[in-house]
Amino acid sequence: MLQIDLWKRIFIWSVCALGLLLAMPNAFYQRVEARNDAVAAIELGHSGNGLEEQAAMWPSFLPSSLVNLGLDLRGGAHLLAEVQVADVYETRVKTMWPEIRDMLREERATIGTIRLQPSENDQLRVKISKPEEIQRAASLVRGLARPVTSLTGAGQSDIEVSTDGDVIVVELSEAEKLATDERTVQQALEIIRRRIDEVGTREPTIQRQGADRILIQVPGIGSAAELKDIIGTTAQLTFHPVVSRSTTADTNPGAGNDLFPSLDEEGVYYVVESAPVVTGEELVDAQPAFDQNGSPAVSFRFNPTGARKFGNYTAENIGSPFAIVLDGEVVSAPVIQAHISGGSGIITGRFSVEESTNLAVLLRAGALPAGLEFLEERTIGPELGQDSIEAGRIACIVAFAAVLVFMFLSYGTFGVFANIALILNVGLIFGLLSLIGATLTLPGIAGIVLTIGMAVDANVLVFERIREELKSAKGPARAIELGYEKALSAILDANITTFITAVILFAVGSGPVRGFAITLGLGILTSVFTAIYVTRLMIVMWFERRRPKTIEV
Amino acid sequence: MRLRLVPKETKWDFFSRPVLWLGISGALMVLALVSFFIQGLNFGIDFRGGTTIRTESAQVVDVAAYREAIQPLGLGDVSITEVFDPTFADDQNVTMIRIQAQEGAESVSADIIRNVETALKTVAPDITFVSVESVGPKVSGELIKTAVIAVLLAIGAVLVYIWLRFEWQFALGAVAALVHDVVLTIGVFSELQIRFDLAIIAALLTIVGYSLNDTVVVFDRVRENLRKYKKLDLKEVLNLSINETLSRTVMTSVTTLLALISLFVLGGDVIRGFVFAMIWGVIVGTYSSIFIASAVLLKLGVKRDWTKPSNTAGNQYANIDA
């Protein structure tokens, strides 16, 4: 008959209590948020400014996770960037030139003189003067290949060497391209994260999407343009040997060389070798500093490999100039005075103190390995988000009230039970959302409102069934029991099918749609739980106390 | 005294005019498809690429003046619409400006936004841009593809689920109802030229879920009654099942509509299209689970020689205890 074990009763009420406890911080959103920020700040070692007071605003024994508000509710910027992974191929191939050149030069006796040809398609084309020895030269170059360092490409070499008449063609192998893509995107992701962290905004989302895309969402920022400024463009720092200086922009730099303008000297151009000696990737630190004349400068330090390359290069090239190039502009081109062995140095230029500080930050964060193309940009103003929250809140309350009244009018006492379950249900949804740290979006609020409407469905199924069973003149206890028993398969089938669509929405959808899928899916879980267990428990407890001879549903 | 939307006991015949109901639905579906192919959907930037800018100003909006200010920038097709909503304050005048995707660029450049902003400031000095959204053609193409995949996947998944839990005739009936609902919803969006964006896809899938919910409840009762009344004609069984579940069907639709209508009226204009789709879907979904799903089931017929003896054995959750 209508019996539920004590331990089950305790379990059911505990789940409800736990859900409500987890949902509670959301009722005091601003206070808990300020407290969480203060606690985070204290953990980072900050103090003062009333931080301790703020941290004490919410007792630490209570749960403090909140539902994250999505960009459409809080305001902020959203960017979907595609990393131009192919940018890297050319650089990668070009950096092989000095190595190939040095090796082939030693073989000059057999293969003759060598010359770099202009090329496209991320290839390196080397012409040799004795075409009959081309195969020998090509096999020498092949000897420079290294195994690809990735799981899928293991065992394959990183370059493909072919011949075209008297020209050796060197390009990256497919496996190496894939491995490079992976590294490039990972690196870009890491650098974007560091740059955004330096600005210190709240809860940014920086996620990889698919093979070569990065999703960046930063709440509270003024506009997508501002966000793009923070992420910056490529900001590549490289050190090149200088070939010559020129004063015209149309100087032909020749194969294997590049022409870069000077950053602060108007009309001065430098021809430099395309293959850099060291790159910014090998920097471990950069700090604003002052040079011996007291002008602002940036001091930097290389990692061991960078330091070795830089040391060797400076030792061999004392007296010749080298160029420090930032984003395609020569910052300065000092002459190497002595062998620099420690791996540290200083960049001087006509910087202001602020510029040198910014440059140091930029260098420390590292350069983006490849350019970014922005596929999607969204800016939502905080006022619009506030309006949406306000409208959503009012709509929720009205929907709630309407459903509560309607259920009471239709089912009387049983309607009250369903209503209590509905209130618990919304509490549980918020509790679960906070627990898993989900993000609430505007469609997500719509999902909750829809759940409010649909959550009563399971109860309605049961109540209608009880009504039917009562018609066949069974006792009330038996009717209630049968009502639950027979309605169960309909409740489960109906909710599982809806749940399937919620799961598909979550898997395939993105952004706000996903927010909707989460609240819809959680709403189904909690409404089935409250209908099958909570309402039933309430009815059973009511029945035990009253023992009515007849019931009206 | 209880509020009753449906009389205590109903014995309505839902299949007395099968030609009429199937005819009406068929005609409406044809109409929807014609509208879809001739007029097309009013795709939002999610699916078409481009930029939308939402502006707010305390001054009354003069759309013609806005257009004149933006025209010299040469941005191609620009549409400007004023938005009215009961939730707005008196001095809150909102417009939506839509700029087509610019040739050769994935997303709109910051310069264009700045130019538009400067141009509009000459007309309305206090104008603010509360939201700027820009989607490149590359992403919008993919979004269409994933949206179509999502809808097909959802329909396919429930087809399989119902086939496993019931019989294949039930699955076909349910899917016929789903296709009916989706086609009519797309038809309404095309006919009224309501903006069709990513959120509408979410609404479509919810409609699929809701309509199915209704259909499954009716089918569950059909399954039960088929076992209970072995000799009864299939048409009678269907009628009986629909009548028995009618009160529940109406109750649930009304509570859901109550919630949705309050969201439609009070939830602001940003999600109004989305909520409209769901309201429409609830109405169509309720109708289709009675008139379409069951009618298809009646046409297809059901295997009646159940070898299972007991009437609870088929109910595999029957012995679940609380």
CSV table of N, CA and C in Angstrom, one decimal, chain A residues 296-373:
chain,number,residue,atom,x,y,z
A,296,PRO,N,64.6,55.3,-21.2
A,296,PRO,CA,63.8,54.1,-21.0
A,296,PRO,C,64.2,53.0,-22.0
A,297,ALA,N,64.3,51.8,-21.5
A,297,ALA,CA,64.7,50.7,-22.4
A,297,ALA,C,64.0,49.4,-21.9
A,298,VAL,N,64.1,48.3,-22.6
A,298,VAL,CA,63.6,47.1,-22.1
A,298,VAL,C,64.7,46.1,-22.0
A,299,SER,N,64.8,45.5,-20.8
A,299,SER,CA,65.8,44.4,-20.7
A,299,SER,C,65.1,43.1,-20.8
A,300,PHE,N,65.9,42.1,-21.4
A,300,PHE,CA,65.3,40.8,-21.6
A,300,PHE,C,66.3,39.7,-21.3
A,301,ARG,N,65.7,38.5,-21.2
A,301,ARG,CA,66.6,37.4,-21.0
A,301,ARG,C,66.1,36.2,-21.8
A,302,PHE,N,67.0,35.4,-22.4
A,302,PHE,CA,66.6,34.3,-23.2
A,302,PHE,C,66.6,33.0,-22.3
A,303,ASN,N,65.9,32.0,-22.8
A,303,ASN,CA,66.0,30.7,-22.2
A,303,ASN,C,67.3,30.1,-22.7
A,304,PRO,N,67.8,28.9,-22.1
A,304,PRO,CA,69.1,28.4,-22.4
A,304,PRO,C,69.4,28.2,-23.9
A,305,THR,N,68.4,27.6,-24.7
A,305,THR,CA,68.6,27.4,-26.1
A,305,THR,C,68.8,28.8,-26.8
A,306,GLY,N,67.9,29.7,-26.5
A,306,GLY,CA,68.0,31.0,-27.1
A,306,GLY,C,69.3,31.7,-26.7
A,307,ALA,N,69.7,31.5,-25.4
A,307,ALA,CA,71.0,32.1,-25.0
A,307,ALA,C,72.1,31.6,-25.8
A,308,ARG,N,72.1,30.2,-26.0
A,308,ARG,CA,73.2,29.6,-26.7
A,308,ARG,C,73.3,30.2,-28.1
A,309,LYS,N,72.1,30.2,-28.8
A,309,LYS,CA,72.1,30.7,-30.2
A,309,LYS,C,72.6,32.1,-30.3
A,310,PHE,N,72.1,32.9,-29.4
A,310,PHE,CA,72.4,34.3,-29.3
A,310,PHE,C,73.9,34.5,-29.0
A,311,GLY,N,74.4,33.7,-28.1
A,311,GLY,CA,75.8,33.8,-27.7
A,311,GLY,C,76.7,33.4,-28.9
A,312,ASN,N,76.4,32.3,-29.5
A,312,ASN,CA,77.2,31.9,-30.7
A,312,ASN,C,77.2,32.9,-31.8
A,313,TYR,N,76.0,33.5,-32.1
A,313,TYR,CA,75.9,34.4,-33.1
A,313,TYR,C,76.7,35.7,-32.8
A,314,THR,N,76.6,36.2,-31.6
A,314,THR,CA,77.3,37.4,-31.3
A,314,THR,C,78.8,37.2,-31.2
A,315,ALA,N,79.2,36.0,-30.8
A,315,ALA,CA,80.7,35.7,-30.8
A,315,ALA,C,81.2,35.8,-32.2
A,316,GLU,N,80.5,35.2,-33.2
A,316,GLU,CA,81.0,35.1,-34.6
A,316,GLU,C,80.8,36.4,-35.3
A,317,ASN,N,80.0,37.3,-34.9
A,317,ASN,CA,79.7,38.5,-35.7
A,317,ASN,C,80.0,39.8,-35.0
A,318,ILE,N,81.1,39.9,-34.2
A,318,ILE,CA,81.4,41.1,-33.5
A,318,ILE,C,81.7,42.2,-34.6
A,319,GLY,N,81.1,43.4,-34.4
A,319,GLY,CA,81.3,44.5,-35.3
A,319,GLY,C,80.3,44.6,-36.4
A,320,SER,N,79.4,43.6,-36.6
A,320,SER,CA,78.3,43.8,-37.6
A,320,SER,C,77.0,44.0,-36.8
A,321,PRO,N,76.1,44.7,-37.5
A,321,PRO,CA,74.9,45.1,-36.9
A,321,PRO,C,73.8,44.0,-36.9
A,322,PHE,N,73.0,43.9,-36.0
A,322,PHE,CA,71.8,43.0,-36.1
A,322,PHE,C,70.6,43.8,-35.7
A,323,ALA,N,69.4,43.4,-36.2
A,323,ALA,CA,68.2,44.1,-36.0
A,323,ALA,C,67.2,43.5,-35.1
A,324,ILE,N,66.7,44.3,-34.2
A,324,ILE,CA,65.6,43.8,-33.3
A,324,ILE,C,64.3,44.2,-34.0
A,325,VAL,N,63.5,43.2,-34.4
A,325,VAL,CA,62.3,43.5,-35.2
A,325,VAL,C,61.1,43.2,-34.4
A,326,LEU,N,60.2,44.1,-34.3
A,326,LEU,CA,58.9,43.9,-33.6
A,326,LEU,C,57.8,44.1,-34.6
A,327,ASP,N,57.0,43.1,-34.9
A,327,ASP,CA,55.9,43.2,-35.8
A,327,ASP,C,56.3,43.9,-37.2
A,328,GLY,N,57.4,43.4,-37.7
A,328,GLY,CA,57.7,43.9,-39.1
A,328,GLY,C,58.3,45.3,-39.1
A,329,GLU,N,58.7,45.8,-37.9
A,329,GLU,CA,59.4,47.1,-37.9
A,329,GLU,C,60.7,47.0,-37.0
A,330,VAL,N,61.7,47.6,-37.5
A,330,VAL,CA,63.0,47.5,-36.8
A,330,VAL,C,63.0,48.5,-35.6
A,331,VAL,N,63.0,47.9,-34.4
A,331,VAL,CA,63.0,48.8,-33.2
A,331,VAL,C,64.4,49.4,-33.1
A,332,SER,N,65.4,48.6,-33.2
A,332,SER,CA,66.8,49.2,-33.2
A,332,SER,C,67.7,48.2,-33.9
A,333,ALA,N,68.8,48.8,-34.4
A,333,ALA,CA,69.8,47.9,-35.1
A,333,ALA,C,71.2,48.2,-34.5
A,334,PRO,N,71.5,47.8,-33.3
A,334,PRO,CA,72.8,48.1,-32.7
A,334,PRO,C,73.9,47.2,-33.3
A,335,VAL,N,75.1,47.7,-33.2
A,335,VAL,CA,76.2,46.9,-33.7
A,335,VAL,C,76.7,46.1,-32.5
A,336,ILE,N,77.0,44.8,-32.8
A,336,ILE,CA,77.4,43.9,-31.7
A,336,ILE,C,78.8,44.3,-31.2
A,337,GLN,N,78.9,44.7,-30.0
A,337,GLN,CA,80.2,45.2,-29.4
A,337,GLN,C,81.0,44.1,-28.9
A,338,ALA,N,80.4,43.0,-28.3
A,338,ALA,CA,81.1,42.0,-27.7
A,338,ALA,C,80.3,40.7,-27.7
A,339,HIS,N,80.9,39.6,-27.4
A,339,HIS,CA,80.3,38.4,-27.3
A,339,HIS,C,79.3,38.4,-26.1
A,340,ILE,N,78.0,38.3,-26.4
A,340,ILE,CA,77.0,38.3,-25.3
A,340,ILE,C,76.7,36.9,-24.9
A,341,SER,N,77.2,36.5,-23.7
A,341,SER,CA,77.2,35.1,-23.4
A,341,SER,C,76.0,34.8,-22.4
A,342,GLY,N,75.7,35.7,-21.6
A,342,GLY,CA,74.7,35.4,-20.6
A,342,GLY,C,73.3,35.2,-21.0
A,343,GLY,N,73.0,35.5,-22.3
A,343,GLY,CA,71.6,35.4,-22.8
A,343,GLY,C,70.7,36.5,-22.4
A,344,SER,N,71.3,37.6,-21.9
A,344,SER,CA,70.4,38.7,-21.6
A,344,SER,C,70.9,40.0,-22.3
A,345,GLY,N,70.0,40.9,-22.5
A,345,GLY,CA,70.4,42.1,-23.3
A,345,GLY,C,69.4,43.2,-23.0
A,346,ILE,N,69.5,44.2,-23.8
A,346,ILE,CA,68.7,45.4,-23.5
A,346,ILE,C,68.3,46.0,-24.9
A,347,ILE,N,67.0,46.3,-25.0
A,347,ILE,CA,66.6,47.0,-26.2
A,347,ILE,C,66.5,48.5,-26.0
A,348,THR,N,67.2,49.3,-26.7
A,348,THR,CA,67.1,50.7,-26.6
A,348,THR,C,66.4,51.2,-27.8
A,349,GLY,N,65.7,52.3,-27.7
A,349,GLY,CA,65.1,53.0,-28.8
A,349,GLY,C,64.6,54.3,-28.2
A,350,ARG,N,63.8,55.0,-29.0
A,350,ARG,CA,63.3,56.2,-28.4
A,350,ARG,C,62.0,56.0,-27.7
A,351,PHE,N,62.1,55.2,-26.6
A,351,PHE,CA,60.8,54.9,-25.9
A,351,PHE,C,60.5,55.9,-24.9
A,352,SER,N,59.2,56.1,-24.6
A,352,SER,CA,58.8,56.8,-23.4
A,352,SER,C,58.8,55.7,-22.3
A,353,VAL,N,58.7,56.1,-21.0
A,353,VAL,CA,58.6,55.1,-19.9
A,353,VAL,C,57.4,54.2,-20.2
A,354,GLU,N,56.3,54.8,-20.6
A,354,GLU,CA,55.1,54.0,-20.7
A,354,GLU,C,55.2,53.0,-21.9
A,355,GLU,N,55.8,53.4,-23.0
A,355,GLU,CA,56.1,52.5,-24.1
A,355,GLU,C,56.9,51.3,-23.7
A,356,SER,N,58.0,51.6,-22.9
A,356,SER,CA,58.9,50.6,-22.6
A,356,SER,C,58.2,49.6,-21.6
A,357,THR,N,57.3,50.1,-20.8
A,357,THR,CA,56.5,49.2,-19.9
A,357,THR,C,55.6,48.3,-20.7
A,358,ASN,N,54.9,48.9,-21.7
A,358,ASN,CA,54.0,48.2,-22.5
A,358,ASN,C,54.7,47.1,-23.3
A,359,LEU,N,55.8,47.5,-23.9
A,359,LEU,CA,56.6,46.6,-24.7
A,359,LEU,C,57.0,45.4,-23.8
A,360,ALA,N,57.5,45.7,-22.6
A,360,ALA,CA,57.9,44.6,-21.7
A,360,ALA,C,56.7,43.6,-21.5
A,361,VAL,N,55.5,44.2,-21.2
A,361,VAL,CA,54.4,43.3,-21.0
A,361,VAL,C,54.1,42.5,-22.2
A,362,LEU,N,54.1,43.1,-23.3
A,362,LEU,CA,53.8,42.4,-24.6
A,362,LEU,C,54.9,41.3,-24.8
A,363,LEU,N,56.1,41.5,-24.5
A,363,LEU,CA,57.1,40.5,-24.7
A,363,LEU,C,57.0,39.4,-23.7
A,364,ARG,N,56.7,39.8,-22.5
A,364,ARG,CA,56.6,38.8,-21.5
A,364,ARG,C,55.4,37.8,-21.8
A,365,ALA,N,54.3,38.4,-22.2
A,365,ALA,CA,53.2,37.5,-22.6
A,365,ALA,C,53.5,36.6,-23.7
A,366,GLY,N,54.5,37.0,-24.5
A,366,GLY,CA,54.8,36.2,-25.7
A,366,GLY,C,54.1,36.6,-26.9
A,367,ALA,N,54.6,36.3,-28.0
A,367,ALA,CA,54.0,36.7,-29.3
A,367,ALA,C,53.0,35.6,-29.7
A,368,LEU,N,52.0,36.1,-30.4
A,368,LEU,CA,51.1,35.1,-31.0
A,368,LEU,C,51.8,34.5,-32.1
A,369,PRO,N,51.8,33.2,-32.2
A,369,PRO,CA,52.5,32.5,-33.2
A,369,PRO,C,52.0,32.7,-34.6
A,370,ALA,N,50.7,33.1,-34.8
A,370,ALA,CA,50.2,33.3,-36.1
A,370,ALA,C,49.1,34.3,-36.0
A,371,GLY,N,48.7,34.9,-37.1
A,371,GLY,CA,47.6,35.9,-37.1
A,371,GLY,C,46.3,35.3,-36.7
A,372,LEU,N,45.4,36.2,-36.3
A,372,LEU,CA,44.0,35.8,-36.0
A,372,LEU,C,43.1,36.4,-37.0
A,373,GLU,N,42.1,35.7,-37.4
A,373,GLU,CA,41.0,36.3,-38.2
A,373,GLU,C,39.8,36.1,-37.3
